Each structure stands twice: as structure tokens, then as C-alpha cells.
Amino acid sequence: GMQHDAVSVTAQDLLPRLLKTSSSDANTRTALDLLGKWDGAMAMDRAQPLIFNAWMRAVYNAMLNAVDVGGRGGRAAVAPWEELVPATLLQGSADDVERFCRGDCDKLLADTLRASVAELVAQFGPAIDSWRWGDPHVAVFAHPMLRYLPVVGPYFHVEIATPGDDSTVDRGGLAPDGFTSVHGPAFRGVYDLADLDRSRFVVAPGQSGHFFSRRSRNFLVRWQQGQSVTLGPAPSDTDVTLHLTPGSRS
């Protein structure tokens, strides 16, 4: 459904401009060839989302450095990359090009692509077409402290590869220092107003918030794949029943 839409319209809009970038570097040419065969889908099994996001992060940082944002008011005063980069590259005035690209956006694109591909090769290896977005783009569900305990720590940490990025409906917003998915839809719901009992839901990572419960991560794959469950008026089975009895406070 629409909630699982991982196609980036931002990437689709930018690709014609990005593919005009020229390079004599073999790895960079390979990356451009892959982007030329891409439809903008931030799919887990594709290399292009990794190339695109690394490149756009480098472009964005270069644009911020060009105007010395860190020295005047901080980055909060600047639009996010999915606004600033397309606006500059696709509709930017001569003043925008001078300000954010130091007068030459073609050079900025070539330099940042070469640098970002080199960093990716160092991190993921030289076989560029074997890179996979799902390898670094994982959603992590972990207790902030108990995850570090010896022996039992793994019970308090679970992660799973995810599609999407900052520019898709199925959001998978990136960590500022990597590609981990840190901002996304922990809860999804589709409400059937004609028959509310047919409404569908999913919450990550599982039905139970108790890390030792077998249901603590039972929805994780469903959530990753955009699937959901119905919640009928009565449960199909019951594991535990709580009886709450009002009483007086002493």
C-alpha cells in the first residue's frame, strides 16, 4: 500500500541533472551507470540508494560549507537537503549557484561524487554493483542502557534492514553520521470506516513491550514488508489474563 511506498520523487526529479556529471574515474563512472538504470526506489536490495544518499549528503555539506553556515547561526537556519539541493540544482538562480556552489554546480557535483564513492568503496568494498542499501540502512530497536549488559544484552537489541530514506513516504530518515534508519513509522494503521473491525495495524518491533516475551519482536518482518494485522473485538487466544481489583490505599 501507499504506506510502504519507498520510491523517492526527489531522486526521480534530480536524476536527469545528476547524470550530466562527468568523470574520468572508473568507480565514479560505474556509480553513474547504475544511477542511470535506476527508478528512484529506495529498495533494500539495490546499490543506487546508497550511492544517491551518500552523494546527496556530500552535496548538502558542500553547499553548507560554501556559505559557512556553521559560523553564522548554525544549520537550523538552512532548509533540509531534500529542499535545498533540488532548489539549487534545478531552479537555482545565478545568485543561488554563486552562493551554494561557489559559482559552479557542475564542479561541486563531480567533486562530491568522486569523494563519496571513494568513501563507499573503502567501507563496502570495490564491487559497487553488489552494494545493498539494506546492509547499512537498518532500523534499530534497543534499550538505551540494558543493551550493553553482558550475556543478556542481545535480548534488548534487535535490528532489521529497511527500505526508504528521508524523501520517501515509507520514511527511513538517516542518522547524521551514517546510514542507520533513525526516523520512521513505528506504528501504521489503516482504518475501515465502514467496518472498523476490518481495520489493519502494525507496530514495531512486536506486540509485547517485554523484551523476554516471544511476542516482543513478532511483528518485525511484517512491519519491514509493509504487512499488517486485524484487531478483532475478541482475541483468538490469550496468553495471560490480568485481574485488577480496586482496593484502598494504606
mmCIF file of C-alpha atoms in Angstrom:
data_model
loop_
_atom_site.group_PDB
_atom_site.id
_atom_site.type_symbol
_atom_site.label_atom_id
_atom_site.label_comp_id
_atom_site.label_asym_id
_atom_site.label_seq_id
_atom_site.Cartn_x
_atom_site.Cartn_y
_atom_site.Cartn_z
ATOM 1 C CA GLY A 1 0.000 0.000 0.000
ATOM 2 C CA MET A 2 0.883 3.665 -0.030
ATOM 3 C CA GLN A 3 2.399 3.481 3.469
ATOM 4 C CA HIS A 4 5.071 1.144 2.099
ATOM 5 C CA ASP A 5 5.927 3.390 -0.863
ATOM 6 C CA ALA A 6 9.734 3.664 -0.969
ATOM 7 C CA VAL A 7 10.050 5.452 -4.316
ATOM 8 C CA SER A 8 11.714 8.848 -3.977
ATOM 9 C CA VAL A 9 10.164 11.520 -6.189
ATOM 10 C CA THR A 10 13.029 13.776 -5.101
ATOM 11 C CA ALA A 11 15.535 11.292 -6.551
ATOM 12 C CA GLN A 12 13.497 10.981 -9.760
ATOM 13 C CA ASP A 13 13.486 14.762 -10.165
ATOM 14 C CA LEU A 14 17.221 15.078 -9.515
ATOM 15 C CA LEU A 15 18.479 12.175 -11.605
ATOM 16 C CA PRO A 16 18.463 13.901 -15.036
ATOM 17 C CA ARG A 17 20.584 16.706 -13.592
ATOM 18 C CA LEU A 18 22.887 14.380 -11.674
ATOM 19 C CA LEU A 19 23.504 12.133 -14.691
ATOM 20 C CA LYS A 20 25.044 15.044 -16.570
ATOM 21 C CA THR A 21 28.012 14.834 -14.199
ATOM 22 C CA SER A 22 31.202 13.846 -15.981
ATOM 23 C CA SER A 23 34.075 11.843 -14.547
ATOM 24 C CA SER A 24 37.214 10.078 -15.692
ATOM 25 C CA ASP A 25 37.314 7.899 -12.573
ATOM 26 C CA ALA A 26 36.288 4.279 -13.187
ATOM 27 C CA ASN A 27 34.415 3.807 -9.907
ATOM 28 C CA THR A 28 32.545 7.053 -10.358
ATOM 29 C CA ARG A 29 31.543 6.088 -13.901
ATOM 30 C CA THR A 30 30.249 2.752 -12.594
ATOM 31 C CA ALA A 31 28.189 4.577 -9.982
ATOM 32 C CA LEU A 32 26.756 6.915 -12.629
ATOM 33 C CA ASP A 33 25.925 3.951 -14.886
ATOM 34 C CA LEU A 34 23.983 2.335 -12.034
ATOM 35 C CA LEU A 35 22.113 5.556 -11.302
ATOM 36 C CA GLY A 36 21.213 5.770 -14.977
ATOM 37 C CA LYS A 37 19.368 2.433 -14.694
ATOM 38 C CA TRP A 38 17.512 3.389 -11.503
ATOM 39 C CA ASP A 39 13.858 4.328 -10.978
ATOM 40 C CA GLY A 40 14.365 6.113 -7.664
ATOM 41 C CA ALA A 41 13.148 3.226 -5.486
ATOM 42 C CA MET A 42 14.956 3.127 -2.131
ATOM 43 C CA ALA A 43 14.881 -0.664 -2.145
ATOM 44 C CA MET A 44 16.938 -2.732 0.287
ATOM 45 C CA ASP A 45 18.495 -4.916 -2.417
ATOM 46 C CA ARG A 46 19.767 -2.078 -4.633
ATOM 47 C CA ALA A 47 23.096 -0.232 -4.657
ATOM 48 C CA GLN A 48 21.670 3.004 -6.044
ATOM 49 C CA PRO A 49 20.013 4.252 -2.829
ATOM 50 C CA LEU A 50 23.374 4.012 -1.068
ATOM 51 C CA ILE A 51 25.172 5.885 -3.857
ATOM 52 C CA PHE A 52 22.452 8.529 -4.070
ATOM 53 C CA ASN A 53 22.218 9.215 -0.334
ATOM 54 C CA ALA A 54 25.977 9.339 0.157
ATOM 55 C CA TRP A 55 26.257 11.730 -2.784
ATOM 56 C CA MET A 56 23.402 13.987 -1.665
ATOM 57 C CA ARG A 57 24.824 14.172 1.845
ATOM 58 C CA ALA A 58 28.174 15.244 0.395
ATOM 59 C CA VAL A 59 26.473 17.800 -1.881
ATOM 60 C CA TYR A 60 24.464 19.204 1.017
ATOM 61 C CA ASN A 61 27.510 19.516 3.258
ATOM 62 C CA ALA A 62 29.469 21.183 0.467
ATOM 63 C CA MET A 63 26.657 23.697 -0.021
ATOM 64 C CA LEU A 64 26.563 24.460 3.697
ATOM 65 C CA ASN A 65 30.329 24.860 3.788
ATOM 66 C CA ALA A 66 30.150 27.232 0.821
ATOM 67 C CA VAL A 67 28.042 29.672 2.840
ATOM 68 C CA ASP A 68 29.861 28.994 6.142
ATOM 69 C CA VAL A 69 26.617 28.000 7.851
ATOM 70 C CA GLY A 70 28.382 26.644 10.903
ATOM 71 C CA GLY A 71 29.881 30.030 11.575
ATOM 72 C CA ARG A 72 26.685 32.043 11.176
ATOM 73 C CA GLY A 73 23.687 30.808 13.069
ATOM 74 C CA GLY A 74 24.109 27.055 12.634
ATOM 75 C CA ARG A 75 22.410 24.582 10.303
ATOM 76 C CA ALA A 76 18.952 25.088 11.813
ATOM 77 C CA ALA A 77 18.568 28.198 9.642
ATOM 78 C CA VAL A 78 19.073 26.214 6.413
ATOM 79 C CA ALA A 79 16.498 24.045 4.635
ATOM 80 C CA PRO A 80 16.966 20.232 4.791
ATOM 81 C CA TRP A 81 18.814 18.614 1.917
ATOM 82 C CA GLU A 82 15.654 17.439 0.120
ATOM 83 C CA GLU A 83 14.637 21.095 -0.193
ATOM 84 C CA LEU A 84 17.974 22.901 -0.578
ATOM 85 C CA VAL A 85 19.673 20.568 -3.068
ATOM 86 C CA PRO A 86 16.830 20.312 -5.625
ATOM 87 C CA ALA A 87 16.054 24.020 -5.307
ATOM 88 C CA THR A 88 19.665 24.936 -6.044
ATOM 89 C CA LEU A 89 20.378 22.393 -8.780
ATOM 90 C CA LEU A 90 17.023 22.549 -10.585
ATOM 91 C CA GLN A 91 15.604 26.022 -10.023
ATOM 92 C CA GLY A 92 18.550 27.920 -8.593
ATOM 93 C CA SER A 93 19.190 31.470 -9.735
ATOM 94 C CA ALA A 94 22.638 32.747 -10.601
ATOM 95 C CA ASP A 95 22.846 34.098 -7.049
ATOM 96 C CA ASP A 96 21.971 30.641 -5.630
ATOM 97 C CA VAL A 97 24.630 28.982 -7.778
ATOM 98 C CA GLU A 98 27.187 31.545 -6.679
ATOM 99 C CA ARG A 99 26.224 31.195 -3.035
ATOM 100 C CA PHE A 100 25.813 27.434 -2.624
ATOM 101 C CA CYS A 101 28.025 26.068 -5.434
ATOM 102 C CA ARG A 102 30.743 28.728 -5.357
ATOM 103 C CA GLY A 103 29.650 29.594 -8.881
ATOM 104 C CA ASP A 104 29.977 26.095 -10.405
ATOM 105 C CA CYS A 105 27.470 23.383 -9.521
ATOM 106 C CA ASP A 106 28.950 21.010 -12.130
ATOM 107 C CA LYS A 107 32.276 21.044 -10.329
ATOM 108 C CA LEU A 108 30.601 20.627 -6.945
ATOM 109 C CA LEU A 109 28.690 17.576 -8.213
ATOM 110 C CA ALA A 110 31.790 15.973 -9.752
ATOM 111 C CA ASP A 111 33.942 16.573 -6.678
ATOM 112 C CA THR A 112 31.348 15.312 -4.193
ATOM 113 C CA LEU A 113 30.510 12.220 -6.261
ATOM 114 C CA ARG A 114 34.165 11.242 -6.539
ATOM 115 C CA ALA A 115 34.702 11.738 -2.791
ATOM 116 C CA SER A 116 31.534 9.951 -1.703
ATOM 117 C CA VAL A 117 32.127 6.941 -3.995
ATOM 118 C CA ALA A 118 35.694 6.649 -2.684
ATOM 119 C CA GLU A 119 34.371 6.603 0.891
ATOM 120 C CA LEU A 120 31.782 3.950 -0.004
ATOM 121 C CA VAL A 121 34.422 1.777 -1.688
ATOM 122 C CA ALA A 122 36.543 1.978 1.457
ATOM 123 C CA GLN A 123 33.563 0.973 3.597
ATOM 124 C CA PHE A 124 31.730 -1.576 1.431
ATOM 125 C CA GLY A 125 34.375 -2.823 -0.997
ATOM 126 C CA PRO A 126 35.165 -2.258 -4.703
ATOM 127 C CA ALA A 127 32.304 -4.365 -6.136
ATOM 128 C CA ILE A 128 29.948 -1.405 -6.475
ATOM 129 C CA ASP A 129 27.083 -3.292 -8.116
ATOM 130 C CA SER A 130 26.986 -5.677 -5.137
ATOM 131 C CA TRP A 131 26.347 -2.931 -2.595
ATOM 132 C CA ARG A 132 22.963 -3.176 -0.895
ATOM 133 C CA TRP A 133 21.026 -0.352 0.743
ATOM 134 C CA GLY A 134 19.679 -2.733 3.384
ATOM 135 C CA ASP A 135 23.160 -3.521 4.742
ATOM 136 C CA PRO A 136 23.778 -0.142 6.421
ATOM 137 C CA HIS A 137 20.172 1.122 6.411
ATOM 138 C CA VAL A 138 18.835 -0.769 9.412
ATOM 139 C CA ALA A 139 16.225 0.225 11.965
ATOM 140 C CA VAL A 140 17.435 -0.452 15.497
ATOM 141 C CA PHE A 141 15.123 -1.183 18.428
ATOM 142 C CA ALA A 142 17.156 -1.268 21.624
ATOM 143 C CA HIS A 143 17.009 -0.344 25.281
ATOM 144 C CA PRO A 144 19.297 2.647 25.830
ATOM 145 C CA MET A 145 21.142 1.019 28.751
ATOM 146 C CA LEU A 146 20.252 -2.657 29.113
ATOM 147 C CA ARG A 147 21.505 -3.405 25.583
ATOM 148 C CA TYR A 148 25.070 -3.057 26.909
ATOM 149 C CA LEU A 149 24.749 -5.680 29.675
ATOM 150 C CA PRO A 150 26.877 -8.823 29.251
ATOM 151 C CA VAL A 151 25.107 -12.087 28.347
ATOM 152 C CA VAL A 152 21.555 -10.662 28.337
ATOM 153 C CA GLY A 153 22.370 -7.558 26.267
ATOM 154 C CA PRO A 154 21.335 -9.128 22.929
ATOM 155 C CA TYR A 155 17.794 -9.634 24.264
ATOM 156 C CA PHE A 156 17.447 -5.868 24.469
ATOM 157 C CA HIS A 157 18.652 -5.147 20.939
ATOM 158 C CA VAL A 158 17.048 -6.040 17.629
ATOM 159 C CA GLU A 159 17.583 -4.545 14.180
ATOM 160 C CA ILE A 160 16.304 -5.132 10.675
ATOM 161 C CA ALA A 161 17.094 -3.840 7.187
ATOM 162 C CA THR A 162 14.614 -1.264 5.911
ATOM 163 C CA PRO A 163 13.742 0.462 2.624
ATOM 164 C CA GLY A 164 13.115 4.183 2.214
ATOM 165 C CA ASP A 165 15.025 7.293 3.212
ATOM 166 C CA ASP A 166 14.322 10.910 4.181
ATOM 167 C CA SER A 167 12.434 11.596 0.943
ATOM 168 C CA THR A 168 10.013 8.645 0.761
ATOM 169 C CA VAL A 169 6.509 8.012 2.106
ATOM 170 C CA ASP A 170 7.841 4.913 3.876
ATOM 171 C CA ARG A 171 10.187 7.082 5.872
ATOM 172 C CA GLY A 172 13.615 5.847 6.832
ATOM 173 C CA GLY A 173 15.355 9.016 7.968
ATOM 174 C CA LEU A 174 19.128 8.718 8.244
ATOM 175 C CA ALA A 175 21.382 9.219 11.235
ATOM 176 C CA PRO A 176 23.566 12.308 10.778
ATOM 177 C CA ASP A 177 26.778 10.265 10.945
ATOM 178 C CA GLY A 178 25.784 7.183 8.965
ATOM 179 C CA PHE A 179 23.009 5.359 7.130
ATOM 180 C CA THR A 180 21.126 3.832 10.078
ATOM 181 C CA SER A 181 17.374 4.428 9.866
ATOM 182 C CA VAL A 182 16.503 6.543 12.907
ATOM 183 C CA HIS A 183 13.207 8.174 11.903
ATOM 184 C CA GLY A 184 10.338 6.096 10.587
ATOM 185 C CA PRO A 185 6.784 4.833 11.135
ATOM 186 C CA ALA A 186 6.886 2.719 14.293
ATOM 187 C CA PHE A 187 3.074 2.453 14.028
ATOM 188 C CA ARG A 188 0.933 2.078 10.918
ATOM 189 C CA GLY A 189 -2.840 1.966 10.792
ATOM 190 C CA VAL A 190 -5.444 1.708 8.028
ATOM 191 C CA TYR A 191 -8.972 2.340 9.315
ATOM 192 C CA ASP A 192 -12.003 0.869 7.580
ATOM 193 C CA LEU A 193 -14.769 3.353 8.398
ATOM 194 C CA ALA A 194 -17.440 1.019 7.008
ATOM 195 C CA ASP A 195 -16.365 -1.798 9.328
ATOM 196 C CA LEU A 196 -13.851 -0.805 11.991
ATOM 197 C CA ASP A 197 -13.213 -4.454 12.889
ATOM 198 C CA ARG A 198 -11.567 -4.826 9.468
ATOM 199 C CA SER A 199 -9.047 -2.060 10.200
ATOM 200 C CA ARG A 200 -5.414 -3.098 9.969
ATOM 201 C CA PHE A 201 -2.446 -2.195 12.140
ATOM 202 C CA VAL A 202 1.176 -2.961 12.819
ATOM 203 C CA VAL A 203 3.610 -1.736 15.444
ATOM 204 C CA ALA A 204 7.341 -2.371 15.609
ATOM 205 C CA PRO A 205 9.052 -4.417 16.802
ATOM 206 C CA GLY A 206 6.311 -6.531 18.396
ATOM 207 C CA GLN A 207 3.021 -6.825 20.210
ATOM 208 C CA SER A 208 4.664 -7.000 23.636
ATOM 209 C CA GLY A 209 6.944 -4.421 25.201
ATOM 210 C CA HIS A 210 8.552 -7.097 27.383
ATOM 211 C CA PHE A 211 11.898 -7.971 25.792
ATOM 212 C CA PHE A 212 11.783 -11.570 27.078
ATOM 213 C CA SER A 213 8.327 -12.222 25.638
ATOM 214 C CA ARG A 214 8.081 -14.302 22.465
ATOM 215 C CA ARG A 215 5.847 -11.535 21.133
ATOM 216 C CA SER A 216 8.363 -8.751 21.725
ATOM 217 C CA ARG A 217 9.551 -8.806 18.104
ATOM 218 C CA ASN A 218 6.892 -10.884 16.351
ATOM 219 C CA PHE A 219 5.772 -8.024 14.071
ATOM 220 C CA LEU A 220 9.235 -7.007 12.914
ATOM 221 C CA VAL A 221 9.217 -8.728 9.498
ATOM 222 C CA ARG A 222 5.576 -7.759 8.903
ATOM 223 C CA TRP A 223 6.499 -4.147 9.613
ATOM 224 C CA GLN A 224 9.524 -4.292 7.306
ATOM 225 C CA GLN A 225 7.468 -5.732 4.451
ATOM 226 C CA GLY A 226 4.514 -3.377 4.853
ATOM 227 C CA GLN A 227 2.156 -6.069 6.148
ATOM 228 C CA SER A 228 -0.352 -5.641 8.963
ATOM 229 C CA VAL A 229 -2.845 -7.464 11.176
ATOM 230 C CA THR A 230 -6.503 -7.011 12.113
ATOM 231 C CA LEU A 231 -7.595 -6.469 15.703
ATOM 232 C CA GLY A 232 -10.981 -8.075 16.151
ATOM 233 C CA PRO A 233 -13.371 -7.455 19.054
ATOM 234 C CA ALA A 234 -12.113 -10.615 20.789
ATOM 235 C CA PRO A 235 -8.659 -12.268 20.814
ATOM 236 C CA SER A 236 -8.155 -15.589 19.055
ATOM 237 C CA ASP A 237 -6.053 -16.801 22.002
ATOM 238 C CA THR A 238 -4.985 -15.458 25.376
ATOM 239 C CA ASP A 239 -1.590 -15.986 26.993
ATOM 240 C CA VAL A 240 -2.070 -14.020 30.206
ATOM 241 C CA THR A 241 -5.099 -12.567 31.958
ATOM 242 C CA LEU A 242 -4.722 -9.734 34.438
ATOM 243 C CA HIS A 243 -7.341 -9.272 37.164
ATOM 244 C CA LEU A 244 -7.388 -5.762 38.600
ATOM 245 C CA THR A 245 -9.172 -5.427 41.920
ATOM 246 C CA PRO A 246 -9.827 -1.951 43.365
ATOM 247 C CA GLY A 247 -8.538 -1.567 46.894
ATOM 248 C CA SER A 248 -7.900 1.074 49.491
ATOM 249 C CA ARG A 249 -4.546 2.713 49.991
ATOM 250 C CA SER A 250 -2.992 2.306 53.424
#
